[in-house]
Coordinates of C-alpha atoms and ligand atoms in Angstrom, one line a residue:
M1 CA -1.2 0.2 23.8
L2 CA -4.3 0.3 21.6
S3 CA -6.3 -2.8 20.8
Y4 CA -9.4 -3.8 18.8
I5 CA -12.0 -5.7 20.9
I6 CA -14.2 -7.6 18.5
D7 CA -17.4 -9.6 19.3
G8 CA -17.5 -11.9 16.3
G9 CA -20.2 -13.9 14.6
K10 CA -22.2 -10.9 13.3
K11 CA -23.1 -10.8 9.6
L12 CA -21.8 -7.5 8.0
E13 CA -24.5 -5.8 6.0
G14 CA -24.8 -2.3 4.5
T15 CA -22.8 0.2 2.5
V16 CA -19.1 1.3 2.7
S17 CA -17.3 4.2 1.0
I18 CA -13.7 3.5 0.0
S19 CA -11.0 6.1 1.0
G20 CA -8.2 7.3 -1.2
S21 CA -5.3 5.0 -1.9
K22 CA -2.4 4.9 0.6
N23 CA 0.0 3.5 -2.0
A24 CA -0.9 6.1 -4.6
S25 CA -0.9 9.0 -2.1
L26 CA 2.6 8.3 -0.8
P27 CA 4.5 8.6 -4.2
I28 CA 2.3 11.5 -5.3
I29 CA 3.0 13.4 -2.1
A30 CA 6.7 12.8 -2.8
G31 CA 6.1 14.1 -6.3
T32 CA 5.1 17.5 -5.1
I33 CA 8.7 18.1 -4.2
L34 CA 9.6 18.3 -7.9
S35 CA 7.6 21.4 -8.8
G36 CA 8.8 23.8 -6.1
K37 CA 5.3 25.2 -6.2
I38 CA 1.9 24.5 -4.6
S39 CA 0.1 21.2 -5.2
K40 CA -3.5 20.7 -4.0
L41 CA -4.3 17.0 -3.4
Y42 CA -7.8 15.6 -2.7
N43 CA -9.0 12.2 -1.4
I44 CA -5.9 11.7 0.6
P45 CA -6.6 9.1 3.4
N46 CA -6.3 10.3 7.0
I47 CA -3.8 7.5 8.1
D48 CA -0.6 7.4 10.0
D49 CA 1.6 6.7 7.0
I50 CA 0.4 9.9 5.4
Q51 CA 1.0 11.9 8.6
I52 CA 4.6 10.7 8.8
T53 CA 5.2 11.6 5.1
L54 CA 3.8 15.1 5.6
K55 CA 5.9 15.5 8.8
I56 CA 9.0 14.7 6.8
L57 CA 8.1 17.3 4.1
K58 CA 7.7 19.8 6.9
M59 CA 11.1 18.9 8.3
L60 CA 12.6 19.5 4.8
G61 CA 11.1 23.0 4.8
C62 CA 7.9 22.5 2.9
R63 CA 4.6 24.2 4.1
I64 CA 1.5 22.0 4.5
K65 CA -2.1 23.0 4.9
K66 CA -4.3 20.0 5.8
N67 CA -8.1 19.9 6.0
N68 CA -9.1 16.3 6.6
N69 CA -8.7 14.6 3.1
K70 CA -7.5 17.8 1.3
I71 CA -3.9 18.7 1.5
E72 CA -2.1 21.8 0.1
I73 CA 1.7 21.3 -0.2
D74 CA 4.0 24.2 -0.9
T75 CA 7.5 23.0 -1.7
S76 CA 8.9 26.4 -2.9
R77 CA 10.9 26.9 0.3
M78 CA 12.1 23.3 0.7
N79 CA 15.8 23.7 1.7
K80 CA 16.9 20.3 3.1
K81 CA 17.8 17.2 1.2
E82 CA 18.3 14.7 4.0
I83 CA 15.5 12.4 5.0
P84 CA 15.7 12.1 8.8
E85 CA 16.9 8.6 9.8
D86 CA 14.3 7.9 12.4
M87 CA 11.5 8.7 9.9
M88 CA 13.1 6.4 7.3
R89 CA 13.0 3.6 9.9
R90 CA 9.4 4.3 10.7
M91 CA 8.3 3.9 7.1
R92 CA 10.1 2.1 4.3
S93 CA 8.1 3.8 1.6
T94 CA 9.9 7.1 2.3
V95 CA 12.6 5.8 0.0
V96 CA 10.6 7.1 -3.0
M97 CA 11.1 10.6 -1.5
A98 CA 14.8 10.2 -2.4
G99 CA 14.0 10.0 -6.1
A100 CA 12.0 13.2 -5.9
I101 CA 14.7 15.0 -3.9
I102 CA 17.4 13.9 -6.3
G103 CA 15.2 14.7 -9.3
R104 CA 14.9 18.3 -8.1
F105 CA 18.1 19.1 -6.2
K106 CA 20.5 16.6 -7.8
E107 CA 21.4 15.4 -4.3
A108 CA 19.9 13.5 -1.4
V109 CA 20.9 11.8 1.8
F110 CA 18.9 8.9 3.2
S111 CA 19.4 5.8 5.3
Y112 CA 18.6 2.2 4.4
P113 CA 14.9 1.8 5.1
G114 CA 15.8 -1.5 6.8
G115 CA 13.9 -4.8 6.8
C116 CA 10.5 -5.0 8.2
E117 CA 7.9 -7.5 9.2
I118 CA 7.2 -8.8 5.7
G119 CA 10.7 -9.2 4.3
A120 CA 14.1 -7.7 3.8
R121 CA 12.8 -4.9 1.6
P122 CA 16.2 -4.3 -0.1
I123 CA 16.6 -1.2 -2.4
D124 CA 19.3 -2.6 -4.8
L125 CA 17.0 -2.0 -7.8
H126 CA 16.5 1.6 -6.8
L127 CA 20.2 2.2 -6.3
N128 CA 21.3 0.4 -9.5
A129 CA 18.9 2.5 -11.4
F130 CA 20.2 5.7 -9.8
K131 CA 23.8 4.7 -10.8
K132 CA 22.6 4.1 -14.4
L133 CA 21.2 7.7 -14.4
G134 CA 24.7 9.0 -13.6
I135 CA 24.0 9.6 -9.9
N136 CA 27.1 9.1 -7.7
I137 CA 26.2 6.9 -4.7
E138 CA 28.3 6.6 -1.6
E139 CA 27.3 4.4 1.4
K140 CA 28.7 5.3 4.8
A141 CA 27.5 4.0 8.2
G142 CA 24.1 3.1 7.0
F143 CA 23.6 6.4 5.1
I144 CA 23.4 6.7 1.4
Y145 CA 24.8 9.9 -0.2
C146 CA 23.5 10.6 -3.7
K147 CA 24.9 13.4 -5.9
C148 CA 25.2 14.4 -9.5
D149 CA 25.6 17.4 -11.7
K150 CA 22.7 16.4 -13.9
I151 CA 20.6 13.4 -14.6
I152 CA 20.8 12.1 -18.1
G153 CA 18.0 9.8 -19.4
T154 CA 18.9 6.2 -20.2
E155 CA 17.5 2.7 -20.6
I156 CA 16.8 0.9 -17.4
D157 CA 15.7 -2.8 -17.3
L158 CA 14.4 -3.9 -13.9
D159 CA 15.3 -7.4 -12.8
F160 CA 11.9 -7.5 -11.0
P161 CA 8.9 -5.2 -11.7
S162 CA 9.4 -3.4 -8.3
V163 CA 6.7 -0.8 -7.6
G164 CA 8.9 1.4 -5.5
A165 CA 11.8 1.2 -7.9
T166 CA 9.6 2.1 -10.9
E167 CA 8.2 5.1 -8.9
N168 CA 11.6 6.2 -7.8
I169 CA 13.0 6.2 -11.4
I170 CA 10.0 8.2 -12.6
L171 CA 10.4 10.7 -9.8
A172 CA 14.2 11.0 -10.4
T173 CA 13.9 11.5 -14.2
V174 CA 10.9 13.9 -14.6
L175 CA 13.3 16.9 -14.6
S176 CA 16.2 15.1 -16.2
E177 CA 17.8 15.7 -19.7
G178 CA 16.9 13.3 -22.5
T179 CA 14.6 10.3 -22.2
T180 CA 14.5 7.3 -19.8
T181 CA 12.9 4.1 -20.8
I182 CA 12.1 1.6 -18.0
T183 CA 11.5 -2.0 -19.2
N184 CA 10.0 -4.7 -17.0
A185 CA 8.4 -1.7 -15.1
A186 CA 5.7 -2.4 -12.5
M187 CA 2.2 -2.0 -13.9
E188 CA 0.3 -1.3 -10.7
P189 CA -2.6 1.2 -10.8
E190 CA -0.7 3.4 -8.3
I191 CA 2.0 3.9 -10.9
V192 CA -0.7 5.0 -13.4
D193 CA -2.0 7.5 -10.8
L194 CA 1.5 8.9 -10.1
A195 CA 2.1 9.4 -13.8
K196 CA -1.3 11.1 -14.3
F197 CA -0.5 13.4 -11.4
L198 CA 3.0 14.2 -12.7
N199 CA 1.7 14.7 -16.3
K200 CA -0.9 17.1 -15.0
M201 CA 2.0 19.0 -13.5
G202 CA 3.7 19.2 -16.9
S203 CA 5.8 16.0 -17.0
K204 CA 6.1 13.8 -20.1
I205 CA 5.5 10.2 -19.0
Q206 CA 4.2 7.6 -21.4
G207 CA 3.3 3.9 -20.9
A208 CA 2.4 3.9 -17.2
G209 CA 0.3 0.8 -16.6
T210 CA 2.4 -1.2 -19.1
N211 CA 5.8 -2.8 -18.6
V212 CA 7.5 -0.1 -20.7
I213 CA 7.5 3.4 -19.4
K214 CA 9.1 6.4 -21.2
I215 CA 10.0 9.6 -19.3
T216 CA 11.1 12.6 -21.3
G217 CA 12.7 15.2 -19.1
V218 CA 11.2 18.7 -18.9
K219 CA 12.6 22.0 -17.6
N220 CA 9.9 23.0 -15.1
L221 CA 6.5 22.0 -13.6
K222 CA 3.4 23.9 -12.6
E223 CA 0.9 24.2 -9.8
V224 CA -1.6 21.3 -9.8
S225 CA -4.7 20.1 -8.2
Y226 CA -5.3 16.3 -8.2
K227 CA -7.7 13.8 -6.8
V228 CA -6.0 10.5 -5.8
M229 CA -7.5 7.1 -6.9
P230 CA -9.5 4.9 -4.5
D231 CA -7.7 2.3 -2.4
R232 CA -8.0 -1.0 -4.1
I233 CA -6.7 -3.0 -1.1
E234 CA -9.2 -1.4 1.2
A235 CA -11.9 -2.3 -1.2
G236 CA -10.7 -5.9 -1.3
T237 CA -10.4 -5.9 2.5
F238 CA -14.1 -4.9 3.0
L239 CA -15.3 -7.4 0.3
C240 CA -13.5 -10.2 2.1
M241 CA -14.7 -9.1 5.6
V242 CA -18.3 -9.2 4.4
A243 CA -17.8 -12.5 2.5
A244 CA -16.2 -14.0 5.6
T245 CA -19.2 -13.2 7.8
G246 CA -21.8 -14.3 5.3
G247 CA -23.2 -10.8 4.8
K248 CA -23.9 -8.5 1.9
V249 CA -22.4 -5.1 1.0
K250 CA -22.5 -2.2 -1.5
I251 CA -19.0 -0.8 -2.0
L252 CA -19.0 2.9 -3.1
N253 CA -16.1 4.6 -5.0
A254 CA -14.0 1.5 -5.8
E255 CA -12.3 1.2 -9.2
L256 CA -13.6 -2.1 -10.5
E257 CA -10.7 -2.6 -13.0
H258 CA -8.2 -2.4 -10.1
I259 CA -9.7 -5.3 -8.2
T260 CA -10.7 -7.8 -10.9
P261 CA -8.3 -10.6 -9.6
I262 CA -9.9 -10.2 -6.1
I263 CA -13.5 -10.2 -7.6
H264 CA -12.8 -13.3 -9.6
K265 CA -11.5 -15.2 -6.6
L266 CA -14.4 -14.1 -4.5
E267 CA -16.8 -15.4 -7.2
E268 CA -14.8 -18.7 -7.2
C269 CA -15.5 -18.9 -3.4
G270 CA -19.2 -18.7 -4.2
C271 CA -19.9 -15.0 -3.7
N272 CA -22.5 -13.3 -5.9
I273 CA -21.1 -10.1 -7.2
S274 CA -22.8 -7.5 -9.3
I275 CA -21.8 -4.0 -10.6
E276 CA -24.1 -1.0 -10.4
G277 CA -22.3 1.9 -12.1
K278 CA -19.3 2.7 -10.0
N279 CA -20.6 0.6 -7.1
I280 CA -19.9 -3.1 -6.4
K281 CA -22.4 -5.3 -4.7
L282 CA -21.4 -8.6 -3.0
E283 CA -23.7 -11.2 -1.4
A284 CA -21.9 -14.0 0.4
P285 CA -22.9 -17.7 0.3
K286 CA -23.8 -19.5 3.5
K287 CA -20.4 -21.2 3.3
L288 CA -17.4 -20.2 1.2
K289 CA -15.7 -22.7 -1.1
C290 CA -12.0 -23.2 -1.0
V291 CA -9.8 -21.6 -3.7
D292 CA -6.1 -21.5 -4.6
I293 CA -4.3 -18.2 -4.6
K294 CA -0.9 -17.2 -6.1
T295 CA 0.3 -13.7 -5.5
M296 CA 1.8 -12.0 -8.5
P297 CA 2.8 -8.5 -9.7
Y298 CA -0.2 -6.5 -11.1
P299 CA -2.4 -7.5 -12.9
G300 CA -2.1 -10.8 -10.9
F301 CA -3.5 -11.4 -7.4
P302 CA -2.1 -8.7 -5.1
T303 CA 0.3 -9.7 -2.3
D304 CA -1.4 -7.2 -0.1
M305 CA -4.5 -9.3 -0.2
Q306 CA -2.8 -12.6 0.6
S307 CA -3.2 -12.5 4.4
I308 CA -6.7 -11.1 4.3
F309 CA -7.9 -13.7 1.8
G310 CA -6.0 -16.5 3.6
S311 CA -7.8 -15.6 6.9
M312 CA -11.2 -15.7 5.2
L313 CA -10.4 -19.2 3.8
T314 CA -9.8 -20.7 7.3
L315 CA -13.6 -21.3 7.4
A316 CA -14.1 -22.3 3.7
K317 CA -15.3 -25.7 2.7
G318 CA -12.2 -27.8 1.7
T319 CA -8.5 -27.1 1.5
S320 CA -7.1 -23.9 -0.1
I321 CA -3.5 -23.5 -1.3
V322 CA -1.9 -20.0 -1.0
V323 CA 1.5 -19.2 -2.6
E324 CA 3.2 -15.9 -1.7
N325 CA 5.5 -15.1 -4.5
I326 CA 6.4 -11.4 -3.8
F327 CA 7.6 -11.1 -0.1
E328 CA 9.6 -13.7 1.8
N329 CA 8.1 -13.2 5.2
R330 CA 4.4 -12.5 4.8
Y331 CA 2.9 -15.4 6.8
K332 CA 3.5 -14.1 10.4
Y333 CA -0.3 -13.8 10.9
I334 CA -0.7 -17.5 10.6
S335 CA 0.7 -18.3 14.0
E336 CA -2.0 -16.0 15.4
L337 CA -4.8 -17.6 13.4
K338 CA -3.7 -21.0 14.8
K339 CA -4.4 -19.6 18.3
M340 CA -8.0 -19.1 17.1
G341 CA -8.4 -22.7 15.9
S342 CA -7.4 -22.5 12.2
K343 CA -5.7 -25.5 10.5
I344 CA -2.9 -24.1 8.4
Q345 CA 0.3 -25.8 7.4
L346 CA 3.2 -23.7 6.2
E347 CA 5.7 -25.1 3.6
G348 CA 8.1 -22.4 2.5
K349 CA 6.2 -19.9 0.5
T350 CA 3.1 -22.1 0.5
A351 CA 0.3 -22.1 3.1
I352 CA -2.1 -25.1 3.1
I353 CA -5.4 -23.9 4.7
K354 CA -7.8 -26.7 5.7
G355 CA -11.2 -25.2 6.3
V356 CA -12.6 -25.7 9.9
R357 CA -16.1 -25.3 11.3
R358 CA -15.4 -22.4 13.5
L359 CA -12.7 -20.1 14.9
N360 CA -12.7 -19.1 18.6
G361 CA -12.1 -15.5 19.7
T362 CA -8.9 -15.0 21.7
K363 CA -6.0 -12.6 22.2
V364 CA -3.8 -12.1 19.0
E365 CA -1.1 -9.6 18.0
A366 CA -0.8 -7.7 14.7
T367 CA 2.8 -7.6 13.3
D368 CA 2.2 -5.8 10.1
L369 CA -0.5 -3.8 8.3
R370 CA -2.2 -6.5 6.1
G371 CA -1.5 -9.3 8.6
G372 CA -3.2 -7.2 11.2
A373 CA -6.2 -6.7 8.9
A374 CA -6.4 -10.5 8.5
L375 CA -6.7 -10.8 12.3
V376 CA -9.5 -8.3 12.4
L377 CA -11.3 -10.4 9.7
A378 CA -10.7 -13.5 11.8
G379 CA -12.2 -11.8 14.8
L380 CA -15.2 -10.8 12.9
M381 CA -16.0 -14.3 11.8
S382 CA -15.1 -16.0 15.1
K383 CA -17.4 -17.1 17.9
G384 CA -16.7 -15.0 21.1
T385 CA -14.5 -12.1 21.7
T386 CA -11.1 -11.4 20.0
K387 CA -8.6 -8.8 21.2
V388 CA -6.2 -7.7 18.4
E389 CA -3.2 -6.0 20.0
Q390 CA -0.6 -3.6 18.3
I391 CA -3.2 -2.1 16.1
Q392 CA -0.9 0.8 15.2
Y393 CA 0.2 -1.4 12.4
I394 CA -3.4 -1.5 11.1
Q395 CA -4.1 2.2 11.6
R396 CA -1.1 3.0 9.3
G397 CA -3.1 1.9 6.3
Y398 CA -6.9 1.9 6.9
E399 CA -8.9 5.1 7.5
K400 CA -11.6 4.8 10.2
L401 CA -11.6 1.0 10.0
E402 CA -13.6 0.5 13.1
E403 CA -16.1 3.2 12.2
K404 CA -16.7 1.7 8.8
L405 CA -17.1 -1.8 10.3
Q406 CA -19.5 -0.6 13.0
A407 CA -21.6 1.0 10.3
L408 CA -21.8 -2.5 8.7
G409 CA -23.0 -4.0 12.1
A410 CA -19.7 -5.2 13.4
K411 CA -19.2 -5.2 17.2
I412 CA -15.7 -3.6 17.3
I413 CA -14.2 -1.0 19.6
I414 CA -10.8 0.4 20.3
K415 CA -9.5 0.0 23.8
N416 CA -6.4 1.4 25.5
T417 CA -5.1 -1.7 27.3
Ligands
EPZ501 C1 4.8 -1.5 -2.7 O1 6.0 -1.9 -1.9 C2 3.7 -1.3 -1.7 N1 4.0 -0.3 -0.8 C3 3.4 -2.6 -0.9 O2 2.3 -2.4 -0.1 C4 3.1 -3.8 -1.9 O3 3.0 -5.0 -1.2 C5 4.3 -3.9 -2.9 O4 4.5 -2.6 -3.6 C6 4.0 -4.9 -4.0 O5 2.8 -4.6 -4.7 C7 3.8 1.0 -1.2 O6 3.4 1.3 -2.3 C8 4.1 2.1 -0.2 P1 8.3 -3.8 -4.5 P2 7.4 -1.9 -2.5 O7 9.5 -2.9 -4.6 O8 7.6 -0.9 -3.5 C9 11.8 -6.9 -3.9 C10 1.1 -2.4 1.9 O9 0.7 -3.3 2.7 N2 12.7 -5.8 -4.2 O10 7.4 -4.1 -5.6 O11 8.4 -2.0 -1.4 C11 11.1 -6.8 -2.6 O12 11.9 -7.2 -1.5 C12 2.5 -2.4 1.3 O13 0.4 -1.4 1.6 C13 14.1 -6.0 -4.3 O14 14.6 -7.1 -4.2 O15 7.4 -3.4 -3.3 C14 9.9 -7.6 -2.7 O16 10.3 -9.0 -2.5 C15 3.3 -3.6 1.8 N3 14.9 -4.9 -4.5 C16 9.6 -7.4 -4.2 O17 10.8 -6.9 -4.8 C17 14.5 -3.7 -4.6 O18 15.3 -2.7 -4.8 C18 8.4 -6.5 -4.5 O19 8.8 -5.2 -3.9 C19 13.1 -3.4 -4.5 C20 12.2 -4.5 -4.2

């Protein structure tokens, strides 16, 4: 089992370059299924979630050429429409592959992605939308069989602005007949990136980034090259890690407009933030001030930053109130932070974080990707040594995390223990 061993208390200082976005790359890779041609993708992060997604495409008959962050995907010989069950279980986001497979082949078989460490992760919004598009859905023994003669555009109003459901509807309707209008659509930047990629392929998608998205079906798509947007959550993670250790950093390649809610909250904590072209500079105060956080769909404060920000606030001056409004089980990291000496009270979806003078390094266990990142941050700002176990959760979503942190002066190594 791999663990991070962190000697905390070091100020992080220097420059870090942000990798491509995991959550934009995954639906875009799924989108390559639609063309039946070659797609060349750039700035794809080298992380486990991407490897799993590419493995599934290979199992479905696609040909992949990968050279670090460049990937060439040829889906011309794709001949299978069933997403392997064990792969579905390993990664819930594979559900957006279903939309792309149905969009191209008018049939797909996949299993329930299953609940995970941050919540039940139901897919009712996806399936209800498929039914509205005329797709026949049968559920047998945990498998979902989707089939239709053709997909006819329609109006779909989402009960909740689900990122995955919005992506799945777009992927399922790019090659449909007629026009689909999604209302109460998710507005996340990853949806905008997916739409940009698909429109470059020849799709007709309007309104991505707003809560009304129109997809007019087209007959075929073309070969495309596309560079994926930077990872806004990685950018936020590094800003918080530097702020938590009282350091200073220059972040390269981040997209400022994607992280304004995070920037505003860091300024409220007393950080001095300046923008130099495409680069963001942060200088931390001696002691962070407490702030209140409420996670919301974009453009609100992102749920993926809740645990990382909450961990940073354990040493802030005063008491911070964090409310998690998106997922129902995203506080599992708190029991681990308490082992380090933090003072956090959980009341339903609210965490009351009372700042303490110091955290003490100890052994903790990651249970999900962002909760794991929160524990790394806690280790960086603790006195003594912290061992973060089960780091496979963290490696799913951060490219070269330990290398980037070492370059900022952190004492962090990976150990097989
Ligand atoms: C995407 O997950 C991201 N994952 C998540 O990032 C992110 O936290 C989330 O969007 C919210 O921003 C990827 O893009 C791969 P949702 P997704 O559908 O699509 C409920 C990370 O750490 N819901 O917007 O699964 C759901 O249970 C990951 O990188 C239904 O009830 O999120 C949740 O409470 C974690 N029915 C809420 O909506 C449905 O059919 C938001 O889910 C679908 C969702």
